[in-house]
Coordinates of C-alpha atoms in Angstrom, one line a residue:
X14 CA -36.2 8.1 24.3
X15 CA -34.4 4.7 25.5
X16 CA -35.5 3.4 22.8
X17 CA -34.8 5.6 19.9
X18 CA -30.8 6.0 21.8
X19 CA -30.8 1.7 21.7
X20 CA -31.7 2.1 18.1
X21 CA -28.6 4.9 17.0
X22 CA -26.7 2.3 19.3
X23 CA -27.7 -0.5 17.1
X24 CA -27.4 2.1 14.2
X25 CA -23.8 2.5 14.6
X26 CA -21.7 -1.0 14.0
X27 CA -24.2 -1.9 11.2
X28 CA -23.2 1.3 9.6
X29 CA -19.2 0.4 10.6
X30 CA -19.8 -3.3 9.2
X31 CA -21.5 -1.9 6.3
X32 CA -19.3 0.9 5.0
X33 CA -16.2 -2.0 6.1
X34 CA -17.3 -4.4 3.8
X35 CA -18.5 -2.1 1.3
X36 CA -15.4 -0.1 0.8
X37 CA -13.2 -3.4 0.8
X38 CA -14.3 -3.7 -2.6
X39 CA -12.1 -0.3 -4.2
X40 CA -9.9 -0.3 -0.6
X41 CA -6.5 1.4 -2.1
X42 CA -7.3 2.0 -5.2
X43 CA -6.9 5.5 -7.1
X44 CA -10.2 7.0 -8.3
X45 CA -9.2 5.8 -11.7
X46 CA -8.5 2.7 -11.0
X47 CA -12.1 2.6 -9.4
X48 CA -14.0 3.6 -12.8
X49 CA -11.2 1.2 -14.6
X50 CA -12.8 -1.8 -12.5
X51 CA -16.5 -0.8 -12.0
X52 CA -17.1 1.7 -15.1
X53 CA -20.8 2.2 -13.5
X54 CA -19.3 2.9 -9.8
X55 CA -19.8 0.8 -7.1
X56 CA -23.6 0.9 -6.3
X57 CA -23.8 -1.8 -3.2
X58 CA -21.6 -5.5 -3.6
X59 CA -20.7 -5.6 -7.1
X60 CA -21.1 -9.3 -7.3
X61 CA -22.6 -12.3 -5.3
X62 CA -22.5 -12.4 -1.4
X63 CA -19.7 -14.5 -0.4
X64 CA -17.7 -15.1 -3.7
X65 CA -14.3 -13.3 -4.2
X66 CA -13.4 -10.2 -4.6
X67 CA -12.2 -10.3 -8.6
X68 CA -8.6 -8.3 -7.7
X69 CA -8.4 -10.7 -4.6
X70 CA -8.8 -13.8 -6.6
X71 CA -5.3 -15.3 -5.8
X72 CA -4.0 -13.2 -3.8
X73 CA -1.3 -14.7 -1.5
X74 CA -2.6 -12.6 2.1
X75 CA -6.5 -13.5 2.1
X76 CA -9.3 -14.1 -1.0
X77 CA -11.5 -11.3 0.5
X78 CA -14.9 -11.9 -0.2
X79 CA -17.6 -10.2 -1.5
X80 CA -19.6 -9.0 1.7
X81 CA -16.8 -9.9 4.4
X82 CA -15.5 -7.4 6.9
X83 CA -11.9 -6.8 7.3
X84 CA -10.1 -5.8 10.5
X85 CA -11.5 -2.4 11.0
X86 CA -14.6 -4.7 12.1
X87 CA -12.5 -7.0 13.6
X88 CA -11.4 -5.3 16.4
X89 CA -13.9 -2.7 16.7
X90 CA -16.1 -5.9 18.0
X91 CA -12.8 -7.0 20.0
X92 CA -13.3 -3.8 21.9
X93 CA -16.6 -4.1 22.4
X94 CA -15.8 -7.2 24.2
X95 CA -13.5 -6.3 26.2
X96 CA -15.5 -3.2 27.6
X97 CA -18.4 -5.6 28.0
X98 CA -15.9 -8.3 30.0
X99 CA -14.6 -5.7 31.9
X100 CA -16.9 -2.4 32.3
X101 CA -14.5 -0.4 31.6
X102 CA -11.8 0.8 28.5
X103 CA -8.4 -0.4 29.1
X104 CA -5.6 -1.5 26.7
X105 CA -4.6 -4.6 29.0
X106 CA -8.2 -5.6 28.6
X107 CA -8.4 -4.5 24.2
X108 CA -5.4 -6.2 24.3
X109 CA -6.5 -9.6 25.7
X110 CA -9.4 -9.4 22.9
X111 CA -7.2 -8.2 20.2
X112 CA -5.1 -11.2 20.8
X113 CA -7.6 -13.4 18.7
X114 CA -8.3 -11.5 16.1
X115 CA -6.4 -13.1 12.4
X116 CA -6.6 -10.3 9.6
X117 CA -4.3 -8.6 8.4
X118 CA -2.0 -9.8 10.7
X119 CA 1.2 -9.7 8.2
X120 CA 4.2 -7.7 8.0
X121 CA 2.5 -5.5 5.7
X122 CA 0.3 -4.2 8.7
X123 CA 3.2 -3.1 10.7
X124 CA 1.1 -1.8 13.8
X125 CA -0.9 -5.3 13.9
X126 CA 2.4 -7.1 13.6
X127 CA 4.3 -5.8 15.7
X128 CA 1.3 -6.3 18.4
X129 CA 1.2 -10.2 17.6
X130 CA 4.8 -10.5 17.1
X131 CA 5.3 -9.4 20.7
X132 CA 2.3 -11.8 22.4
X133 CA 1.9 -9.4 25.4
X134 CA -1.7 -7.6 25.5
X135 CA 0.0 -5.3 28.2
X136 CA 2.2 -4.0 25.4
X137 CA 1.9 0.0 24.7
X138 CA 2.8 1.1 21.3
X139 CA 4.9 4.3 21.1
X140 CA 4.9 5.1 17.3
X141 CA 2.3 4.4 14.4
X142 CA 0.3 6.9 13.2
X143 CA -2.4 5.1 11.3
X144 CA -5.8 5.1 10.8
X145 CA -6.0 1.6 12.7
X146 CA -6.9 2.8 16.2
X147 CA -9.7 5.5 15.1
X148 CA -11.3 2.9 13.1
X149 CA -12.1 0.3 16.3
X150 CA -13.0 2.9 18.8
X151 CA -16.9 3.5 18.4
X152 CA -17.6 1.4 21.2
X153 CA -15.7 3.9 23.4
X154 CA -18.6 6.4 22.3
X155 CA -21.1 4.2 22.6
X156 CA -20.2 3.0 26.3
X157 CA -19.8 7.2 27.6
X158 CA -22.1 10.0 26.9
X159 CA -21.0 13.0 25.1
X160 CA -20.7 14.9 28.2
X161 CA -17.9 12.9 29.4
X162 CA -15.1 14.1 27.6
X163 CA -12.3 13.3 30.0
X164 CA -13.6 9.5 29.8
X165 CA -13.8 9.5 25.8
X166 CA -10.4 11.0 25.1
X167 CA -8.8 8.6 27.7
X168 CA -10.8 5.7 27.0
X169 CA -9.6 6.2 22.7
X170 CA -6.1 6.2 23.7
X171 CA -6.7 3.0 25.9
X172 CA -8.4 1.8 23.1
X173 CA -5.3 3.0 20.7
X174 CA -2.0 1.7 22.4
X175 CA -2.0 -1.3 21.6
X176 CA -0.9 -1.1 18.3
X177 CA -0.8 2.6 18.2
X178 CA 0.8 5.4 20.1
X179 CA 1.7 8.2 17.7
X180 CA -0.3 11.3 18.5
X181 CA -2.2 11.6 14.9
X182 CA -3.5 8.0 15.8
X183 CA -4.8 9.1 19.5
X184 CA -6.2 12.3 18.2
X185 CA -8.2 10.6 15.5
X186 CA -9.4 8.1 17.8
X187 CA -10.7 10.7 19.9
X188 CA -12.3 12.3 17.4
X189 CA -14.2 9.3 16.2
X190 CA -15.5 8.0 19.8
X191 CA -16.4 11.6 20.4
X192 CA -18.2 12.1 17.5
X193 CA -20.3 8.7 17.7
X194 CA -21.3 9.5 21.4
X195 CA -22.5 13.0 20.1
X196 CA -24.4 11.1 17.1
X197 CA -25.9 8.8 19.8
X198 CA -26.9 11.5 21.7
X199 CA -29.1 13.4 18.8
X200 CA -26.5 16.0 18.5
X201 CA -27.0 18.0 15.3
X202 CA -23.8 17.8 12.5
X203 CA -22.2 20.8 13.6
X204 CA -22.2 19.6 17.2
X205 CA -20.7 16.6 16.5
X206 CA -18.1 18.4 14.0
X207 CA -17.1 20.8 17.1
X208 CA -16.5 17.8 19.6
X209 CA -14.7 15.7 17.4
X210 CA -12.5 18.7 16.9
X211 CA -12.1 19.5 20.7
X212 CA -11.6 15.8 21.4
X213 CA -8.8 15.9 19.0
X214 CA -7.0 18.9 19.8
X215 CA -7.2 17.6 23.8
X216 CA -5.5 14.8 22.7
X217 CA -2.6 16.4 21.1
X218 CA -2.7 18.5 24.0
X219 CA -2.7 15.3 26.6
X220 CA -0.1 13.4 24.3
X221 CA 1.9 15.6 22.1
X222 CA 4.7 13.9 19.8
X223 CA 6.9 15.1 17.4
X224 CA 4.7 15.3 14.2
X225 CA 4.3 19.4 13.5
X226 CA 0.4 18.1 12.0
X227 CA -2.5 19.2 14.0
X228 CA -5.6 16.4 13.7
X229 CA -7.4 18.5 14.9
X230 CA -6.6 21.8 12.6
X231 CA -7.0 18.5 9.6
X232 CA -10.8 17.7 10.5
X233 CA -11.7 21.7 10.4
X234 CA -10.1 22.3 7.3
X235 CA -11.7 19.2 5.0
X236 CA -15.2 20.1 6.6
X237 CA -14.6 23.9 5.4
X238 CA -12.8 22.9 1.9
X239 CA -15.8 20.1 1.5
X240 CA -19.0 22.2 2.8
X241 CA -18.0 24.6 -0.4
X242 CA -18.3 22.1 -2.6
X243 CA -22.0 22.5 -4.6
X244 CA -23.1 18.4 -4.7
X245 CA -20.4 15.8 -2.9
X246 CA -19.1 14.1 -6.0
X247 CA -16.4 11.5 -5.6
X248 CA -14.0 12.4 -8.3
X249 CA -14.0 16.7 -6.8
X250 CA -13.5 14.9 -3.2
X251 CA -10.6 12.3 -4.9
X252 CA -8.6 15.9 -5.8
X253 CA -9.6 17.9 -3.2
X254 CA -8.9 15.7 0.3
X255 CA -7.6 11.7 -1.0
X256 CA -8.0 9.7 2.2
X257 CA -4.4 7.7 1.7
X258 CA -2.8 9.3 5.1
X259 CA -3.5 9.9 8.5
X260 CA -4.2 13.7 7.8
X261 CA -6.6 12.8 5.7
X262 CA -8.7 9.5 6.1
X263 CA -10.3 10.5 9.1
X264 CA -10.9 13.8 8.7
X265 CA -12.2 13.1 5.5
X266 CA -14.9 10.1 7.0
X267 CA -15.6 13.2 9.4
X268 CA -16.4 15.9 7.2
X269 CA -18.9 13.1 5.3
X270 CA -20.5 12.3 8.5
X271 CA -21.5 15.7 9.0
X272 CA -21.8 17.3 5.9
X273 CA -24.8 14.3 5.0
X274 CA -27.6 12.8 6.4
X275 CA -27.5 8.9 4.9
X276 CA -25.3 6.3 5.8
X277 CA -25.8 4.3 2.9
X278 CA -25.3 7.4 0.3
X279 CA -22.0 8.3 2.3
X280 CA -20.9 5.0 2.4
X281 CA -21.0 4.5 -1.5
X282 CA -19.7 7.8 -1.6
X283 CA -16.5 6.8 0.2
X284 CA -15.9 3.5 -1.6
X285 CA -15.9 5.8 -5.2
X286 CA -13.3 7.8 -3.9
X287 CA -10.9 4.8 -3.3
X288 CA -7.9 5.1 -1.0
X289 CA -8.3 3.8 2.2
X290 CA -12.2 3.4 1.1
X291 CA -13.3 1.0 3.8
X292 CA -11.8 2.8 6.7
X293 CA -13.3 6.3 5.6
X294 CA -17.0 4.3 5.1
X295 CA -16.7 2.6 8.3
X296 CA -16.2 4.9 10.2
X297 CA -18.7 7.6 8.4
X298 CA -21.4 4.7 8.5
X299 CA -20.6 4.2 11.9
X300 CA -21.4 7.8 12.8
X301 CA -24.1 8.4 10.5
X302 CA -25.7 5.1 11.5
X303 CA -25.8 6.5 14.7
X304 CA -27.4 10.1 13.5
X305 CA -29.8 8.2 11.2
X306 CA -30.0 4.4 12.1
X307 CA -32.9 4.6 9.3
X308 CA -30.3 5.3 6.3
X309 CA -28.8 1.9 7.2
X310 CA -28.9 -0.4 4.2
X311 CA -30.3 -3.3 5.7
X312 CA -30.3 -5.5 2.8
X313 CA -26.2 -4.9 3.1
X314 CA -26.6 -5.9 6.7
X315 CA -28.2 -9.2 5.9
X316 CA -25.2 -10.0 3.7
X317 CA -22.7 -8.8 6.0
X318 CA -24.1 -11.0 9.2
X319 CA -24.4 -14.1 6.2
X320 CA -21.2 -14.0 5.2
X321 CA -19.7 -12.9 8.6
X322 CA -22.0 -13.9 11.3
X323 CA -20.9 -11.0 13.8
X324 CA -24.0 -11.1 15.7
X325 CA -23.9 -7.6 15.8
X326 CA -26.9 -6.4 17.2
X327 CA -26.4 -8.8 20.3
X328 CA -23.5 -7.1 20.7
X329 CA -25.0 -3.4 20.2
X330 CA -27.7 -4.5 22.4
X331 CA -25.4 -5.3 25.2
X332 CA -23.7 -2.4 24.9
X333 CA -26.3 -0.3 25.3
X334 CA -27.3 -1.5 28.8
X335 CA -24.2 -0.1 30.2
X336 CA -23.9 3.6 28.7
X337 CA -23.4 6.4 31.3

C-alpha cells in the first residue's frame, strides 16, 4: 500500500511536467489555429527535444523549447520546496521560493509581476482571478490526505496569495489540491469529482468576493455537459467548454481528469483543444498521474528531465515521506 500511494505520488508532477510541456506547444491558440500548425494534431513533441518551438522562434519574451516546462512547473516545484523547507503550507514560505523562479515574469503576466515588482514574499494578493494559483498547488494534495479538508482548502489559498487573491483563483486551487489528494488516495472519478466540488464551494464560502460566478457550480456543469458527449473529441470539447477563462480552464482539466483513465490520452487531448492547453494538461496529468501513475508517458518524461533537469522524482519522493 506505501508503495503503490509513493508511486501515484511520483505519478502526479510527471503527469503536471508532462501535460506542461506538452500543451506549451498549441498554448493560446484557437482549435483552428491548432490543425492550421500541426494538420495531423499534436501526437507527443512535434519536433526534436530541446530545439524551438517554430511560433517561438524570435519571439522577444522567451524561445520556448521543444520539451521545456513553463511556469505552471515552475512554481508548482517552488511549492514543493517550501512545504518541504518548512513542513508546512504558508504563503510567506511559497513566497520566499517563488522569489526565484524567472518565467513569465513580464508585464504580460500581471499576477507574476506584480509579485516580483513588489520583492516582498509576505505580500498577499487581493485581486487576480487566474488560473496561476490552481496550476502550482498539487503539492498541497500531495502533503495532506483527502480527509483533511480544512487543511487542503487553507493550505490552496496559502498556496494562492501570493500572486492571487480573487475568489475564482482560491476556489480553483482548492479544487485541484483536493482532487490530487483524492487521486492519491485511490479514490474512484466520481469521488474525486465530488471533493473538488466541495473544496471549491468551501472556498467561496471561506472567501467570498464580488464575482456573481460559482467555481464550484463551473466544475459540475462541464463534467455534466462533457459526460454526454459519446467519444471526447477535441474540436466538440473546443465548442462546447474552450479553456481561455477562469470558469473554464480548470473546470475543464477537471472534468478530463475524471471523465478518463490515461494521463497521456488526456494530456494530448487538452493540447488539441488549444487555449490555455498547458494549464488544462498539467493539471489533468497531474491528477490522472496520480489515479493511474501507469498512463504516464515516460518517454515524455525522459525528455522533459533532459531538457529541464527538475529532478522530479527526488522531489516526489521527498514529498511523500511527510504526507498525513
Amino acid at each position: 500500500m506505501v508503495h503503490e500511494k509513493t508511486d501515484r505520488i511520483i505519478g502526479c508532477p510527471k503527469g503536471i511536467a508532462n501535460g506542461d510541456a506538452i500543451g506549451k506547444q498549441t498554448e493560446m491558440l484557437s482549435r483552428e489555429d491548432v490543425l492550421r500548425r500541426y494538420p495531423h494534431g499534436i501526437r507527443g513533441f512535434e519536433g526534436p527535444p530541446g530545439s524551438i518551438i517554430p511560433r517561438y522562434v524570435g519571439n522577444s519574451k522567451r524561445e520556448w523549447l521543444i520539451g521545456e516546462t513553463t511556469d505552471d512547473t515552475e512554481r508548482t516545484i517552488a511549492v514543493a520546496r517550501a512545504i518541504l523547507r518548512d513542513g508546512h503550507v504558508s504563503h510567506l514560505g511559497v513566497g520566499r521560493e517563488m522569489r526565484g523562479c524567472t518565467k513569465c515574469v513580464h508585464p504580460g503576466v500581471k499576477s507574476l509581476w506584480e509579485f516580483h515588482q513588489a520583492s516582498d514574499p509576505a505580500r498577499v494578493a487581493t485581486e487576480h482571478d487566474g488560473c496561476g494559483a490552481a496550476v502550482r498547488v498539487a503539492p498541497v494534495g500531495i502533503l495532506y490526505s483527502s480527509g483533511r479538508l480544512d487543511e487542503l482548502v487553507n493550505g490552496a489559498r496559502e498556496a494562492s496569495i501570493s500572486t492571487h487573491g480573487g475568489t475564482l483563483a482560491i476556489a480553483a486551487a482548492a479544487a485541484t489540491a483536493a482532487a490530487v489528494s483524492a487521486a492519491i488516495d485511490s479514490a474512484s472519478s466520481e469521488e474525486v469529482l465530488a471533493i473538488a466540488v466541495d473544496a471549491a464551494g468551501e472556498a467561496e464560502r471561506r472567501w467570498p468576493g464580488r464575482v456573481d460566478t460559482s467555481l464550484a457550480k463551473a466544475i459540475r456543469d462541464a463534467h455534466a455537459d462533457l459526460r454526454q458527449v459519446p467519444a471526447l473529441q477535441p474540436g466538440d470539447i473546443a465548442a462546447r467548454v474552450f479553456p481561455n477563462q477562469p470558469t473554464t480552464i480548470v473546470p475543464l482539466a477537471l472534468a478530463l481528469a475524471t471523465l478518463m483513465r490515461s494521463a497521456e490520452a488526456a494530456i494530448l487531448l487538452a493540447a488539441n483543444i488549444g487555449g490555455d492547453s498547458d494549464s488544462v494538461a498539467s493539471i489533468t496529468g497531474g491528477i490522472l498521474g496520480a489515479m493511474y501513475p501507469w498512463t504516464v508517458n515516460e518517454e515524455w518524461s525522459r525528455v522533459v528531465e533532459a531538457v529541464n533537469d527538475h529532478g522530479l522524482i527526488a522531489l516526489a519522493t521527498e514529498l511523500a515521506q511527510v504526507r498525513h
